[in-house]
Coordinates of C-alpha atoms in Angstrom, one line a residue:
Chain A
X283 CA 88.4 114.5 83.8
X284 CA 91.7 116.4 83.7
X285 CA 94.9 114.5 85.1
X286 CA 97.0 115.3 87.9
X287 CA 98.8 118.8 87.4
X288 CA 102.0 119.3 88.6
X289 CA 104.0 122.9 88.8
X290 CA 106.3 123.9 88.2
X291 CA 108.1 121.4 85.9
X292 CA 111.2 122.5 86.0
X293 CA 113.7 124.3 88.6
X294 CA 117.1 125.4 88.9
X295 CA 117.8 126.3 92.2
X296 CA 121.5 126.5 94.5
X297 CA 122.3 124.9 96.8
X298 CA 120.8 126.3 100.5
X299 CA 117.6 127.1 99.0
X300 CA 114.2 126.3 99.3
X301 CA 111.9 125.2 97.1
X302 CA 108.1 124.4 96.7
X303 CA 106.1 122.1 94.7
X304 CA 102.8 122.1 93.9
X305 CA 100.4 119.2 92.8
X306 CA 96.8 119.5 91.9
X307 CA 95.5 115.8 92.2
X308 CA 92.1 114.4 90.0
X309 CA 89.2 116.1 90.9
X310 CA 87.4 113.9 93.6
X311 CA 90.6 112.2 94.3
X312 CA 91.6 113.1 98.4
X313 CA 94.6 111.1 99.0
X314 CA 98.4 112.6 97.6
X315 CA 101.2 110.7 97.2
X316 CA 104.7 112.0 96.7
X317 CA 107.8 110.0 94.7
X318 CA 111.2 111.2 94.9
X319 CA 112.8 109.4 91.5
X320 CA 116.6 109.6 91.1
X321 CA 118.6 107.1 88.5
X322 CA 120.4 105.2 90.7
X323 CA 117.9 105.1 93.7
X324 CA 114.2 104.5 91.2
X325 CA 110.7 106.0 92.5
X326 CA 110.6 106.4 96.3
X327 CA 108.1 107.2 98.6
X328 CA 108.3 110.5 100.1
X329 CA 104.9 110.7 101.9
X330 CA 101.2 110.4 101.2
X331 CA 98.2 112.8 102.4
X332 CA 94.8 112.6 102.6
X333 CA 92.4 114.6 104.1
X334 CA 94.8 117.5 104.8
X335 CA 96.3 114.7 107.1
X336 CA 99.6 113.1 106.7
X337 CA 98.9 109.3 106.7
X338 CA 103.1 108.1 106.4
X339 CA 106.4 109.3 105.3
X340 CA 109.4 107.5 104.1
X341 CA 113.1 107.6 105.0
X342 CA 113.8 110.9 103.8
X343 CA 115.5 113.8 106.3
X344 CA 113.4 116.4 107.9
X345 CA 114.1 118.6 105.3
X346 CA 111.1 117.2 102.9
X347 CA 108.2 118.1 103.9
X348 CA 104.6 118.8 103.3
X349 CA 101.0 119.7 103.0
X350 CA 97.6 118.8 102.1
X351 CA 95.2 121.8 101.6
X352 CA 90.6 121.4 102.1
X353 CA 90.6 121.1 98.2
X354 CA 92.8 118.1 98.4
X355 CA 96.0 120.3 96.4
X356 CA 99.2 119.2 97.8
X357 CA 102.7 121.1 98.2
X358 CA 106.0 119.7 98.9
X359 CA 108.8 122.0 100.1
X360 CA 112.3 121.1 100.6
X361 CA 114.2 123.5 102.9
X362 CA 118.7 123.7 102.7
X363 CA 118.4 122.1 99.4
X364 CA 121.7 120.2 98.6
X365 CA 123.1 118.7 95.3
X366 CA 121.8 115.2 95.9
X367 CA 118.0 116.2 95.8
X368 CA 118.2 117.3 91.9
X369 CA 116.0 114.4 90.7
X370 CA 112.3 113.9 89.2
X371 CA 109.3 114.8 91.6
X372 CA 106.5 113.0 91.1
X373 CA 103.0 113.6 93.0
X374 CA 100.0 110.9 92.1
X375 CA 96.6 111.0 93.5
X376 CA 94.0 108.3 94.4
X377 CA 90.4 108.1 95.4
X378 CA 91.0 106.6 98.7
X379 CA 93.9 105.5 100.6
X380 CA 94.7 101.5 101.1
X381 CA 97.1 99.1 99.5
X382 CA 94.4 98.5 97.0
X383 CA 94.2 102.3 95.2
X384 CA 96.4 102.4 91.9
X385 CA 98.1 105.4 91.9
X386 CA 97.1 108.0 88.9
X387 CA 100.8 110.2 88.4
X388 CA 101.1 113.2 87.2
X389 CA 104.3 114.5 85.3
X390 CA 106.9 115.3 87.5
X391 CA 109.0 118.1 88.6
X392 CA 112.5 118.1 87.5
X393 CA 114.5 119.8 90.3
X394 CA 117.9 120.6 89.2
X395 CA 119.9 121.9 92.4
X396 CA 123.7 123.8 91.8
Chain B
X117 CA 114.7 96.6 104.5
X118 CA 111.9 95.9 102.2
X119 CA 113.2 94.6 98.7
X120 CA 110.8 94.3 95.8
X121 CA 113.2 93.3 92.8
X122 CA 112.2 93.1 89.2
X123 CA 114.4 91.0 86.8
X124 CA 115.8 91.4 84.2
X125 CA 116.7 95.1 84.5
X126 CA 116.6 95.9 80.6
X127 CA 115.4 94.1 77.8
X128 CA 115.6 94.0 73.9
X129 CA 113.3 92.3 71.6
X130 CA 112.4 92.2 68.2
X131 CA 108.6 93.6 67.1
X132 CA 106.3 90.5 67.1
X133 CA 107.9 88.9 70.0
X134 CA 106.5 88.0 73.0
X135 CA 108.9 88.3 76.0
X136 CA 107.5 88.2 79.9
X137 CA 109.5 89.6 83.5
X138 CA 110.0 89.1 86.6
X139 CA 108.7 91.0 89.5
X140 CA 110.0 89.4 93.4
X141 CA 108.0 90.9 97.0
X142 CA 108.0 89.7 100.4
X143 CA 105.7 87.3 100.6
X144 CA 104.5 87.9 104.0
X145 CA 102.1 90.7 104.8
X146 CA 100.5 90.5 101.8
X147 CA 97.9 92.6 100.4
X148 CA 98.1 93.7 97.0
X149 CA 100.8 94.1 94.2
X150 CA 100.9 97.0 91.4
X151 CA 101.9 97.4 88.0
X152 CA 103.1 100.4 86.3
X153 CA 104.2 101.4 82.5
X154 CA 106.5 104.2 82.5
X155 CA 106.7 105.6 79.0
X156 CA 109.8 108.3 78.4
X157 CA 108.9 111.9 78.2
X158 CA 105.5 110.7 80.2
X159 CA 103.5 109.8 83.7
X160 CA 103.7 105.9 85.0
X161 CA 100.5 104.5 84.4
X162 CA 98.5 101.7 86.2
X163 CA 98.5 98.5 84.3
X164 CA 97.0 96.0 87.1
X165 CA 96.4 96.1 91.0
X166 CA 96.5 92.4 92.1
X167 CA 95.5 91.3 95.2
X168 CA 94.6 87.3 95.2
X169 CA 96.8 84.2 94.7
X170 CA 96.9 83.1 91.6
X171 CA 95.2 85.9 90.2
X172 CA 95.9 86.7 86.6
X173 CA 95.1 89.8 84.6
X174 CA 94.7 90.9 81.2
X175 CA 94.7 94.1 79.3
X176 CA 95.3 94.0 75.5
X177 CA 98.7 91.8 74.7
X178 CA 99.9 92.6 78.2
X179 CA 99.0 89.7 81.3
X180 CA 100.1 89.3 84.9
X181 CA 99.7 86.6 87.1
X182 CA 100.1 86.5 91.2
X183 CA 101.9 84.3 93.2
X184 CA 101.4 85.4 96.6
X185 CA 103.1 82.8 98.7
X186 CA 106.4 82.6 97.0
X187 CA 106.5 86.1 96.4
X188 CA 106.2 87.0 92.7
X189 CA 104.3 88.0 90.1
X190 CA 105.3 87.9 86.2
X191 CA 104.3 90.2 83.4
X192 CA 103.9 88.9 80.0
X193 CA 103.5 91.1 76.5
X194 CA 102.4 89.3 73.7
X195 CA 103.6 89.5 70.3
X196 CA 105.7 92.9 71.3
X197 CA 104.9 96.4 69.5
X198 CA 107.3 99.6 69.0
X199 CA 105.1 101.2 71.5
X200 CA 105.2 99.2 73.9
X201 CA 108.9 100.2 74.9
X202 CA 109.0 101.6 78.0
X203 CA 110.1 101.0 82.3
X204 CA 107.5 98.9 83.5
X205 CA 107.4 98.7 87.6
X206 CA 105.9 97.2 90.2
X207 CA 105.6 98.1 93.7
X208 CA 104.3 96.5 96.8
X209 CA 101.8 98.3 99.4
X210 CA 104.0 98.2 102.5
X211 CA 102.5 99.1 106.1
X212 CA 103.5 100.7 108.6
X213 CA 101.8 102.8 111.8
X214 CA 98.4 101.4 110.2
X215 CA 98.7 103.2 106.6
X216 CA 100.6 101.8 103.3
X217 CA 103.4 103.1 101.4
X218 CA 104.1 101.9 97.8
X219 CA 107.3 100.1 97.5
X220 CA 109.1 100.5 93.7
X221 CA 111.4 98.0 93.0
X222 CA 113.6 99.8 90.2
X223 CA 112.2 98.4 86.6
X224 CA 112.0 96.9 83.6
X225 CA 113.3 98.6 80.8
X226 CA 111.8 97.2 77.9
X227 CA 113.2 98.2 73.9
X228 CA 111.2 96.7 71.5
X229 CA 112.9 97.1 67.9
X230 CA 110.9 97.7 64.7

């Protein structure tokens, strides 16, 4: 089975921009779960979906958000980018949602924002 | 404010030593606890999903057990490898509005030297 896909990998973008990520989770795997990771701050939740539904967020401004599409592919956009959101983004996919589903990652998007 | 601290925050140990560390939740409003390995230039990867007291795991060199009602969980390694360096996490299934959010706390680094 291939792993979680994530694109792009890498972005430069200025501040005020937009930007969108994409995440292609395992096949058969419905629920998306998004990580913001930054050094000083570690992995933190940005929001999960499943089923095209948003299930929770996190503490993270309005800017972030997202979207689950029928074949369970996620995107996250964030809108007015400013220097503090250049960090790692991380998507991970599971077969179900529940506090019991380990999370399957896949490699990140490195956001770099100028 | 939910902490989940992991302790120590960077390690260094020779090859062929075993070392263990520290992993501290809530330890109300239980209902599972995760580890990850985070290997550089790579995706985090599941190690365990615990969920009862006193539960202990084992995969290879690498063991957890749970302690659910003081609130921690410790990860040993056994007779450390080179390859074995890497951040291992853990992170606690937090709910809120009736779905879960992982919780990170910020890592392990682990060096193990040849």
């Amino acid at each position: 089975k291939a792993g979680v896909t994530q694109t792009p990998r890498y972005l430069i973008k200025t501040r005020g921009q937009q930007v969108t990520l994409s995440c292609s989770p395992i096949s058969g795997h419905r629920s998306v779960s998004w990580y913001q990771q930054t050094p000083g701050q570690g992995l933190q939740f940005l929001f999960e979906y499943f089923s095209e539904t948003q299930r929770n967020k996190g503490n993270f401004p309005g800017r972030f958000s997202g979207r689950q599409f029928s074949n369970s592919r996620s995107e996250m956009n964030v809108s007015t980018l400013e220097l503090g959101d250049s960090a790692l983004y991380l998507c991970a996919s599971s077969p179900g949602t529940g506090p019991r589903h380990e999370q399957y990652f896949g490699p990140g998007t490195r956001l770099t924002v100028t | 404010i939910l902490n989940v601290e992991q302790s120590p925050q960077s390690l260094h140990v020779q090859e062929g030593d075993s070392t263990n560390f520290t992993c501290s939740f809530p330890s109300s409003n239980f209902y599972a606890l995760h580890w990850y390995r985070w290997e550089t230039a790579k995706s985090p990867e599941a190690l365990f999903v615990m969920t009862l007291n006193g539960d202990e795991k084992k995969k290879g060199r690498i063991s957890a057990t749970l302690n659910t009602k003081e609130g921690y969980s410790y990860l040993y390694i056994k007779g450390s490898q080179p390859e074995d360096s890497a951040t291992y996490l853990c992170a606690f299934p937090y709910s809120g509005a009736g779905s879960y959010q992982l919780t990170f706390g910020k890592g392990t680094k682990l060096s193990v030297i040849p």
